[in-house]
Amino acid sequence: MKIRLPLLVPLVILGFFALFPCVVKANHSDTDISANLDELVGIWSSEGYGHIVAIQAGSPKQFQRYEINEASCLLVDSGALEYFHQGVTHILRNADNTRFTYMLSGNITTYAYQRLDQLPEPCRNGGTGYSADPLVNFDAFWSTFNEQYAFFEQRAMDWIAARDTWRPQLHSGSSDEDLFAVLSEMVTPLCDAHVELASDFDSFNGEINPSCWGDLLAHIFEEFQSQDQYSDPFEFFQMVFIPSVLST
């Protein structure tokens, strides 16, 4: 499961995975409408993830998908509803047509949406739009994590303190490289391999911080030294450690 952060500078894209440890389940009484999406005309808000989907009547029907947080509402996708339908399976709606769920082909996660009466105010008139202002981008980044990231407590991370530390290091004249460096430094203490940043000029992965792996690497090395079946540490890791993870 991958979620793209609605950063307003196109050069910088965040992907982070496994935000929610549970899988949403559809009610057994839900109706399968995979063949006909007419009943989904309206405004829908995702449960988690910060997505808004607007589906309009007409021929052909159109959709817009927004990514929303406290700082922005960015239009990230739009087109004919058939395009939205591609790659989507198991589309179910509840009896009063106020909630629908779907899965992506080849995915194990069910995504759920609740019906809204209207678009949230920041999403109207095309949304907030793109901006090159580093502070606007910082706020969108920070707000998305603040609203959607599930593991601050487990990672012993004070996210508000992180904002207060790192935001003052940027200003309206900061470069994309400056912004990328600040965002990377801010999420490094999460020690989360599912947090990634990518740009045209650099990339960041949360698992590269050596301090995050100290105890685990030491344990794996001790296990490697205590056996004689494998002479290559990487082969040992692949053949022993990965299967043990998959089995649990």
PDB file of N, CA and C in Angstrom, residues 32-114:
ATOM      1  N   ASP A  32     -22.643  -5.624  -4.478  1.00  0.00           N
ATOM      2  CA  ASP A  32     -21.561  -5.499  -5.454  1.00  0.00           C
ATOM      3  C   ASP A  32     -22.060  -4.673  -6.638  1.00  0.00           C
ATOM      4  N   ILE A  33     -21.421  -3.522  -6.874  1.00  0.00           N
ATOM      5  CA  ILE A  33     -21.807  -2.659  -7.992  1.00  0.00           C
ATOM      6  C   ILE A  33     -20.641  -2.484  -8.967  1.00  0.00           C
ATOM      7  N   SER A  34     -19.757  -3.465  -9.012  1.00  0.00           N
ATOM      8  CA  SER A  34     -18.555  -3.361  -9.842  1.00  0.00           C
ATOM      9  C   SER A  34     -18.882  -3.099 -11.305  1.00  0.00           C
ATOM     10  N   ALA A  35     -20.032  -3.590 -11.780  1.00  0.00           N
ATOM     11  CA  ALA A  35     -20.371  -3.447 -13.188  1.00  0.00           C
ATOM     12  C   ALA A  35     -21.065  -2.129 -13.506  1.00  0.00           C
ATOM     13  N   ASN A  36     -21.529  -1.413 -12.483  1.00  0.00           N
ATOM     14  CA  ASN A  36     -22.292  -0.185 -12.729  1.00  0.00           C
ATOM     15  C   ASN A  36     -22.081   0.784 -11.564  1.00  0.00           C
ATOM     16  N   LEU A  37     -21.376   1.884 -11.838  1.00  0.00           N
ATOM     17  CA  LEU A  37     -21.029   2.829 -10.782  1.00  0.00           C
ATOM     18  C   LEU A  37     -21.957   4.039 -10.731  1.00  0.00           C
ATOM     19  N   ASP A  38     -23.116   3.953 -11.378  1.00  0.00           N
ATOM     20  CA  ASP A  38     -24.035   5.087 -11.419  1.00  0.00           C
ATOM     21  C   ASP A  38     -24.385   5.594 -10.016  1.00  0.00           C
ATOM     22  N   GLU A  39     -24.494   4.677  -9.062  1.00  0.00           N
ATOM     23  CA  GLU A  39     -24.937   5.060  -7.723  1.00  0.00           C
ATOM     24  C   GLU A  39     -23.851   5.787  -6.922  1.00  0.00           C
ATOM     25  N   LEU A  40     -22.660   5.876  -7.478  1.00  0.00           N
ATOM     26  CA  LEU A  40     -21.575   6.537  -6.754  1.00  0.00           C
ATOM     27  C   LEU A  40     -21.430   8.012  -7.126  1.00  0.00           C
ATOM     28  N   VAL A  41     -22.335   8.546  -7.927  1.00  0.00           N
ATOM     29  CA  VAL A  41     -22.302   9.978  -8.226  1.00  0.00           C
ATOM     30  C   VAL A  41     -22.423  10.752  -6.913  1.00  0.00           C
ATOM     31  N   GLY A  42     -21.484  11.659  -6.666  1.00  0.00           N
ATOM     32  CA  GLY A  42     -21.479  12.429  -5.428  1.00  0.00           C
ATOM     33  C   GLY A  42     -20.071  12.678  -4.939  1.00  0.00           C
ATOM     34  N   ILE A  43     -19.963  13.091  -3.682  1.00  0.00           N
ATOM     35  CA  ILE A  43     -18.674  13.420  -3.059  1.00  0.00           C
ATOM     36  C   ILE A  43     -18.378  12.374  -1.994  1.00  0.00           C
ATOM     37  N   TRP A  44     -17.156  11.888  -1.977  1.00  0.00           N
ATOM     38  CA  TRP A  44     -16.776  10.814  -1.067  1.00  0.00           C
ATOM     39  C   TRP A  44     -15.452  11.129  -0.374  1.00  0.00           C
ATOM     40  N   SER A  45     -15.365  10.774   0.908  1.00  0.00           N
ATOM     41  CA  SER A  45     -14.145  10.982   1.704  1.00  0.00           C
ATOM     42  C   SER A  45     -13.627   9.634   2.183  1.00  0.00           C
ATOM     43  N   SER A  46     -12.334   9.378   1.958  1.00  0.00           N
ATOM     44  CA  SER A  46     -11.760   8.093   2.351  1.00  0.00           C
ATOM     45  C   SER A  46     -11.639   7.979   3.864  1.00  0.00           C
ATOM     46  N   GLU A  47     -11.753   6.756   4.347  1.00  0.00           N
ATOM     47  CA  GLU A  47     -11.487   6.471   5.754  1.00  0.00           C
ATOM     48  C   GLU A  47      -9.979   6.268   5.891  1.00  0.00           C
ATOM     49  N   GLY A  48      -9.296   7.283   6.395  1.00  0.00           N
ATOM     50  CA  GLY A  48      -7.841   7.286   6.365  1.00  0.00           C
ATOM     51  C   GLY A  48      -7.341   7.787   5.025  1.00  0.00           C
ATOM     52  N   TYR A  49      -6.050   8.051   4.931  1.00  0.00           N
ATOM     53  CA  TYR A  49      -5.355   8.411   3.692  1.00  0.00           C
ATOM     54  C   TYR A  49      -5.550   9.856   3.232  1.00  0.00           C
ATOM     55  N   GLY A  50      -6.636  10.538   3.614  1.00  0.00           N
ATOM     56  CA  GLY A  50      -6.818  11.923   3.213  1.00  0.00           C
ATOM     57  C   GLY A  50      -7.189  12.110   1.764  1.00  0.00           C
ATOM     58  N   HIS A  51      -8.053  11.252   1.218  1.00  0.00           N
ATOM     59  CA  HIS A  51      -8.493  11.348  -0.169  1.00  0.00           C
ATOM     60  C   HIS A  51      -9.941  11.810  -0.244  1.00  0.00           C
ATOM     61  N   ILE A  52     -10.233  12.658  -1.198  1.00  0.00           N
ATOM     62  CA  ILE A  52     -11.593  13.068  -1.538  1.00  0.00           C
ATOM     63  C   ILE A  52     -11.822  12.712  -3.000  1.00  0.00           C
ATOM     64  N   VAL A  53     -12.932  12.015  -3.295  1.00  0.00           N
ATOM     65  CA  VAL A  53     -13.280  11.676  -4.671  1.00  0.00           C
ATOM     66  C   VAL A  53     -14.626  12.294  -5.002  1.00  0.00           C
ATOM     67  N   ALA A  54     -14.682  13.057  -6.086  1.00  0.00           N
ATOM     68  CA  ALA A  54     -15.925  13.656  -6.574  1.00  0.00           C
ATOM     69  C   ALA A  54     -16.293  12.991  -7.892  1.00  0.00           C
ATOM     70  N   ILE A  55     -17.503  12.447  -7.977  1.00  0.00           N
ATOM     71  CA  ILE A  55     -17.967  11.761  -9.187  1.00  0.00           C
ATOM     72  C   ILE A  55     -19.191  12.509  -9.713  1.00  0.00           C
ATOM     73  N   GLN A  56     -19.123  12.947 -10.987  1.00  0.00           N
ATOM     74  CA  GLN A  56     -20.205  13.733 -11.583  1.00  0.00           C
ATOM     75  C   GLN A  56     -21.027  12.895 -12.560  1.00  0.00           C
ATOM     76  N   ALA A  57     -22.336  13.199 -12.600  1.00  0.00           N
ATOM     77  CA  ALA A  57     -23.206  12.571 -13.587  1.00  0.00           C
ATOM     78  C   ALA A  57     -22.875  13.119 -14.967  1.00  0.00           C
ATOM     79  N   GLY A  58     -23.332  12.452 -15.996  1.00  0.00           N
ATOM     80  CA  GLY A  58     -23.074  12.892 -17.367  1.00  0.00           C
ATOM     81  C   GLY A  58     -22.674  11.726 -18.230  1.00  0.00           C
ATOM     82  N   SER A  59     -22.347  11.999 -19.453  1.00  0.00           N
ATOM     83  CA  SER A  59     -21.935  10.942 -20.377  1.00  0.00           C
ATOM     84  C   SER A  59     -20.716  11.413 -21.171  1.00  0.00           C
ATOM     85  N   PRO A  60     -19.507  10.914 -20.869  1.00  0.00           N
ATOM     86  CA  PRO A  60     -19.278   9.932 -19.800  1.00  0.00           C
ATOM     87  C   PRO A  60     -19.191  10.620 -18.434  1.00  0.00           C
ATOM     88  N   LYS A  61     -19.374   9.840 -17.386  1.00  0.00           N
ATOM     89  CA  LYS A  61     -19.228  10.373 -16.040  1.00  0.00           C
ATOM     90  C   LYS A  61     -17.768  10.745 -15.788  1.00  0.00           C
ATOM     91  N   GLN A  62     -17.562  11.788 -15.006  1.00  0.00           N
ATOM     92  CA  GLN A  62     -16.224  12.274 -14.709  1.00  0.00           C
ATOM     93  C   GLN A  62     -15.933  12.122 -13.215  1.00  0.00           C
ATOM     94  N   PHE A  63     -14.641  12.096 -12.878  1.00  0.00           N
ATOM     95  CA  PHE A  63     -14.260  12.076 -11.472  1.00  0.00           C
ATOM     96  C   PHE A  63     -13.066  13.000 -11.256  1.00  0.00           C
ATOM     97  N   GLN A  64     -12.925  13.479 -10.028  1.00  0.00           N
ATOM     98  CA  GLN A  64     -11.725  14.179  -9.583  1.00  0.00           C
ATOM     99  C   GLN A  64     -11.300  13.558  -8.253  1.00  0.00           C
ATOM    100  N   ARG A  65     -10.013  13.389  -8.083  1.00  0.00           N
ATOM    101  CA  ARG A  65      -9.496  12.885  -6.808  1.00  0.00           C
ATOM    102  C   ARG A  65      -8.558  13.931  -6.211  1.00  0.00           C
ATOM    103  N   TYR A  66      -8.814  14.265  -4.963  1.00  0.00           N
ATOM    104  CA  TYR A  66      -8.018  15.254  -4.241  1.00  0.00           C
ATOM    105  C   TYR A  66      -7.300  14.568  -3.077  1.00  0.00           C
ATOM    106  N   GLU A  67      -6.167  15.125  -2.709  1.00  0.00           N
ATOM    107  CA  GLU A  67      -5.493  14.721  -1.477  1.00  0.00           C
ATOM    108  C   GLU A  67      -5.534  15.919  -0.538  1.00  0.00           C
ATOM    109  N   ILE A  68      -6.140  15.721   0.624  1.00  0.00           N
ATOM    110  CA  ILE A  68      -6.446  16.833   1.509  1.00  0.00           C
ATOM    111  C   ILE A  68      -5.768  16.665   2.859  1.00  0.00           C
ATOM    112  N   ASN A  69      -5.333  17.775   3.408  1.00  0.00           N
ATOM    113  CA  ASN A  69      -4.860  17.841   4.782  1.00  0.00           C
ATOM    114  C   ASN A  69      -5.182  19.235   5.298  1.00  0.00           C
ATOM    115  N   GLU A  70      -4.795  19.522   6.512  1.00  0.00           N
ATOM    116  CA  GLU A  70      -5.132  20.811   7.115  1.00  0.00           C
ATOM    117  C   GLU A  70      -4.548  21.988   6.346  1.00  0.00           C
ATOM    118  N   ALA A  71      -3.450  21.748   5.624  1.00  0.00           N
ATOM    119  CA  ALA A  71      -2.755  22.845   4.945  1.00  0.00           C
ATOM    120  C   ALA A  71      -3.131  23.001   3.481  1.00  0.00           C
ATOM    121  N   SER A  72      -3.698  21.969   2.843  1.00  0.00           N
ATOM    122  CA  SER A  72      -3.931  22.051   1.406  1.00  0.00           C
ATOM    123  C   SER A  72      -4.962  21.029   0.965  1.00  0.00           C
ATOM    124  N   CYS A  73      -5.502  21.254  -0.232  1.00  0.00           N
ATOM    125  CA  CYS A  73      -6.322  20.245  -0.918  1.00  0.00           C
ATOM    126  C   CYS A  73      -5.880  20.273  -2.372  1.00  0.00           C
ATOM    127  N   LEU A  74      -5.166  19.238  -2.786  1.00  0.00           N
ATOM    128  CA  LEU A  74      -4.526  19.225  -4.096  1.00  0.00           C
ATOM    129  C   LEU A  74      -5.246  18.267  -5.036  1.00  0.00           C
ATOM    130  N   LEU A  75      -5.644  18.750  -6.201  1.00  0.00           N
ATOM    131  CA  LEU A  75      -6.229  17.898  -7.236  1.00  0.00           C
ATOM    132  C   LEU A  75      -5.110  17.075  -7.858  1.00  0.00           C
ATOM    133  N   VAL A  76      -5.159  15.753  -7.682  1.00  0.00           N
ATOM    134  CA  VAL A  76      -4.062  14.899  -8.141  1.00  0.00           C
ATOM    135  C   VAL A  76      -4.447  13.982  -9.293  1.00  0.00           C
ATOM    136  N   ASP A  77      -5.747  13.856  -9.586  1.00  0.00           N
ATOM    137  CA  ASP A  77      -6.160  12.950 -10.643  1.00  0.00           C
ATOM    138  C   ASP A  77      -7.567  13.328 -11.089  1.00  0.00           C
ATOM    139  N   SER A  78      -7.852  13.165 -12.377  1.00  0.00           N
ATOM    140  CA  SER A  78      -9.191  13.449 -12.887  1.00  0.00           C
ATOM    141  C   SER A  78      -9.349  12.807 -14.255  1.00  0.00           C
ATOM    142  N   GLY A  79     -10.596  12.694 -14.708  1.00  0.00           N
ATOM    143  CA  GLY A  79     -10.850  12.131 -16.022  1.00  0.00           C
ATOM    144  C   GLY A  79     -12.171  11.410 -16.057  1.00  0.00           C
ATOM    145  N   ALA A  80     -12.351  10.575 -17.077  1.00  0.00           N
ATOM    146  CA  ALA A  80     -13.569   9.784 -17.194  1.00  0.00           C
ATOM    147  C   ALA A  80     -13.621   8.746 -16.085  1.00  0.00           C
ATOM    148  N   LEU A  81     -14.821   8.481 -15.571  1.00  0.00           N
ATOM    149  CA  LEU A  81     -14.976   7.546 -14.467  1.00  0.00           C
ATOM    150  C   LEU A  81     -14.452   6.164 -14.824  1.00  0.00           C
ATOM    151  N   GLU A  82     -14.493   5.824 -16.104  1.00  0.00           N
ATOM    152  CA  GLU A  82     -13.970   4.528 -16.521  1.00  0.00           C
ATOM    153  C   GLU A  82     -12.486   4.401 -16.191  1.00  0.00           C
ATOM    154  N   TYR A  83     -11.765   5.525 -16.279  1.00  0.00           N
ATOM    155  CA  TYR A  83     -10.338   5.518 -15.917  1.00  0.00           C
ATOM    156  C   TYR A  83     -10.172   5.204 -14.433  1.00  0.00           C
ATOM    157  N   PHE A  84     -11.025   5.799 -13.593  1.00  0.00           N
ATOM    158  CA  PHE A  84     -11.000   5.522 -12.149  1.00  0.00           C
ATOM    159  C   PHE A  84     -11.313   4.043 -11.899  1.00  0.00           C
ATOM    160  N   HIS A  85     -12.165   3.484 -12.748  1.00  0.00           N
ATOM    161  CA  HIS A  85     -12.635   2.112 -12.588  1.00  0.00           C
ATOM    162  C   HIS A  85     -11.554   1.100 -12.933  1.00  0.00           C
ATOM    163  N   GLN A  86     -10.592   1.473 -13.769  1.00  0.00           N
ATOM    164  CA  GLN A  86      -9.565   0.540 -14.221  1.00  0.00           C
ATOM    165  C   GLN A  86      -8.719   0.057 -13.047  1.00  0.00           C
ATOM    166  N   GLY A  87      -8.530  -1.227 -12.961  1.00  0.00           N
ATOM    167  CA  GLY A  87      -7.696  -1.789 -11.917  1.00  0.00           C
ATOM    168  C   GLY A  87      -8.370  -1.911 -10.569  1.00  0.00           C
ATOM    169  N   VAL A  88      -9.675  -1.559 -10.496  1.00  0.00           N
ATOM    170  CA  VAL A  88     -10.409  -1.607  -9.234  1.00  0.00           C
ATOM    171  C   VAL A  88     -11.340  -2.814  -9.249  1.00  0.00           C
ATOM    172  N   THR A  89     -11.387  -3.554  -8.158  1.00  0.00           N
ATOM    173  CA  THR A  89     -12.250  -4.738  -8.065  1.00  0.00           C
ATOM    174  C   THR A  89     -13.084  -4.686  -6.790  1.00  0.00           C
ATOM    175  N   HIS A  90     -14.065  -5.570  -6.705  1.00  0.00           N
ATOM    176  CA  HIS A  90     -14.878  -5.744  -5.499  1.00  0.00           C
ATOM    177  C   HIS A  90     -15.436  -4.406  -4.990  1.00  0.00           C
ATOM    178  N   ILE A  91     -16.118  -3.677  -5.881  1.00  0.00           N
ATOM    179  CA  ILE A  91     -16.710  -2.407  -5.478  1.00  0.00           C
ATOM    180  C   ILE A  91     -18.058  -2.689  -4.820  1.00  0.00           C
ATOM    181  N   LEU A  92     -18.180  -2.405  -3.542  1.00  0.00           N
ATOM    182  CA  LEU A  92     -19.387  -2.691  -2.771  1.00  0.00           C
ATOM    183  C   LEU A  92     -19.934  -1.401  -2.171  1.00  0.00           C
ATOM    184  N   ARG A  93     -21.241  -1.297  -2.057  1.00  0.00           N
ATOM    185  CA  ARG A  93     -21.850  -0.168  -1.370  1.00  0.00           C
ATOM    186  C   ARG A  93     -22.849  -0.686  -0.345  1.00  0.00           C
ATOM    187  N   ASN A  94     -23.080   0.107   0.702  1.00  0.00           N
ATOM    188  CA  ASN A  94     -24.025  -0.313   1.720  1.00  0.00           C
ATOM    189  C   ASN A  94     -25.457  -0.025   1.273  1.00  0.00           C
ATOM    190  N   ALA A  95     -26.415  -0.432   2.097  1.00  0.00           N
ATOM    191  CA  ALA A  95     -27.817  -0.393   1.688  1.00  0.00           C
ATOM    192  C   ALA A  95     -28.321   1.022   1.430  1.00  0.00           C
ATOM    193  N   ASP A  96     -27.887   1.998   2.235  1.00  0.00           N
ATOM    194  CA  ASP A  96     -28.378   3.360   2.044  1.00  0.00           C
ATOM    195  C   ASP A  96     -27.451   4.220   1.184  1.00  0.00           C
ATOM    196  N   ASN A  97     -26.476   3.573   0.553  1.00  0.00           N
ATOM    197  CA  ASN A  97     -25.587   4.245  -0.401  1.00  0.00           C
ATOM    198  C   ASN A  97     -24.846   5.431   0.223  1.00  0.00           C
ATOM    199  N   THR A  98     -24.388   5.259   1.458  1.00  0.00           N
ATOM    200  CA  THR A  98     -23.604   6.290   2.139  1.00  0.00           C
ATOM    201  C   THR A  98     -22.151   5.874   2.331  1.00  0.00           C
ATOM    202  N   ARG A  99     -21.816   4.649   1.895  1.00  0.00           N
ATOM    203  CA  ARG A  99     -20.456   4.140   2.077  1.00  0.00           C
ATOM    204  C   ARG A  99     -20.183   3.131   0.973  1.00  0.00           C
ATOM    205  N   PHE A 100     -18.975   3.198   0.402  1.00  0.00           N
ATOM    206  CA  PHE A 100     -18.581   2.153  -0.541  1.00  0.00           C
ATOM    207  C   PHE A 100     -17.136   1.752  -0.297  1.00  0.00           C
ATOM    208  N   THR A 101     -16.798   0.558  -0.720  1.00  0.00           N
ATOM    209  CA  THR A 101     -15.449   0.026  -0.549  1.00  0.00           C
ATOM    210  C   THR A 101     -14.985  -0.570  -1.872  1.00  0.00           C
ATOM    211  N   TYR A 102     -13.681  -0.670  -2.031  1.00  0.00           N
ATOM    212  CA  TYR A 102     -13.131  -1.339  -3.211  1.00  0.00           C
ATOM    213  C   TYR A 102     -11.744  -1.850  -2.894  1.00  0.00           C
ATOM    214  N   MET A 103     -11.249  -2.706  -3.758  1.00  0.00           N
ATOM    215  CA  MET A 103      -9.874  -3.190  -3.692  1.00  0.00           C
ATOM    216  C   MET A 103      -9.203  -2.874  -5.013  1.00  0.00           C
ATOM    217  N   LEU A 104      -7.883  -2.741  -4.990  1.00  0.00           N
ATOM    218  CA  LEU A 104      -7.102  -2.619  -6.210  1.00  0.00           C
ATOM    219  C   LEU A 104      -6.667  -4.011  -6.645  1.00  0.00           C
ATOM    220  N   SER A 105      -6.641  -4.251  -7.940  1.00  0.00           N
ATOM    221  CA  SER A 105      -6.242  -5.560  -8.449  1.00  0.00           C
ATOM    222  C   SER A 105      -4.865  -5.941  -7.915  1.00  0.00           C
ATOM    223  N   GLY A 106      -4.763  -7.139  -7.358  1.00  0.00           N
ATOM    224  CA  GLY A 106      -3.497  -7.613  -6.825  1.00  0.00           C
ATOM    225  C   GLY A 106      -3.160  -7.071  -5.457  1.00  0.00           C
ATOM    226  N   ASN A 107      -4.089  -6.341  -4.822  1.00  0.00           N
ATOM    227  CA  ASN A 107      -3.842  -5.733  -3.516  1.00  0.00           C
ATOM    228  C   ASN A 107      -4.686  -6.446  -2.468  1.00  0.00           C
ATOM    229  N   ILE A 108      -4.222  -6.457  -1.219  1.00  0.00           N
ATOM    230  CA  ILE A 108      -4.965  -7.124  -0.156  1.00  0.00           C
ATOM    231  C   ILE A 108      -5.754  -6.154   0.702  1.00  0.00           C
ATOM    232  N   THR A 109      -5.597  -4.862   0.451  1.00  0.00           N
ATOM    233  CA  THR A 109      -6.242  -3.850   1.283  1.00  0.00           C
ATOM    234  C   THR A 109      -7.580  -3.422   0.697  1.00  0.00           C
ATOM    235  N   THR A 110      -8.576  -3.264   1.544  1.00  0.00           N
ATOM    236  CA  THR A 110      -9.860  -2.710   1.146  1.00  0.00           C
ATOM    237  C   THR A 110      -9.899  -1.240   1.536  1.00  0.00           C
ATOM    238  N   TYR A 111     -10.244  -0.378   0.588  1.00  0.00           N
ATOM    239  CA  TYR A 111     -10.332   1.061   0.824  1.00  0.00           C
ATOM    240  C   TYR A 111     -11.800   1.444   0.958  1.00  0.00           C
ATOM    241  N   ALA A 112     -12.126   2.268   1.940  1.00  0.00           N
ATOM    242  CA  ALA A 112     -13.514   2.625   2.226  1.00  0.00           C
ATOM    243  C   ALA A 112     -13.711   4.125   2.119  1.00  0.00           C
ATOM    244  N   TYR A 113     -14.887   4.529   1.623  1.00  0.00           N
ATOM    245  CA  TYR A 113     -15.240   5.936   1.458  1.00  0.00           C
ATOM    246  C   TYR A 113     -16.620   6.199   2.053  1.00  0.00           C
ATOM    247  N   GLN A 114     -16.762   7.373   2.702  1.00  0.00           N
ATOM    248  CA  GLN A 114     -18.038   7.823   3.236  1.00  0.00           C
ATOM    249  C   GLN A 114     -18.552   8.978   2.388  1.00  0.00           C
TER     250      GLN A 114
END
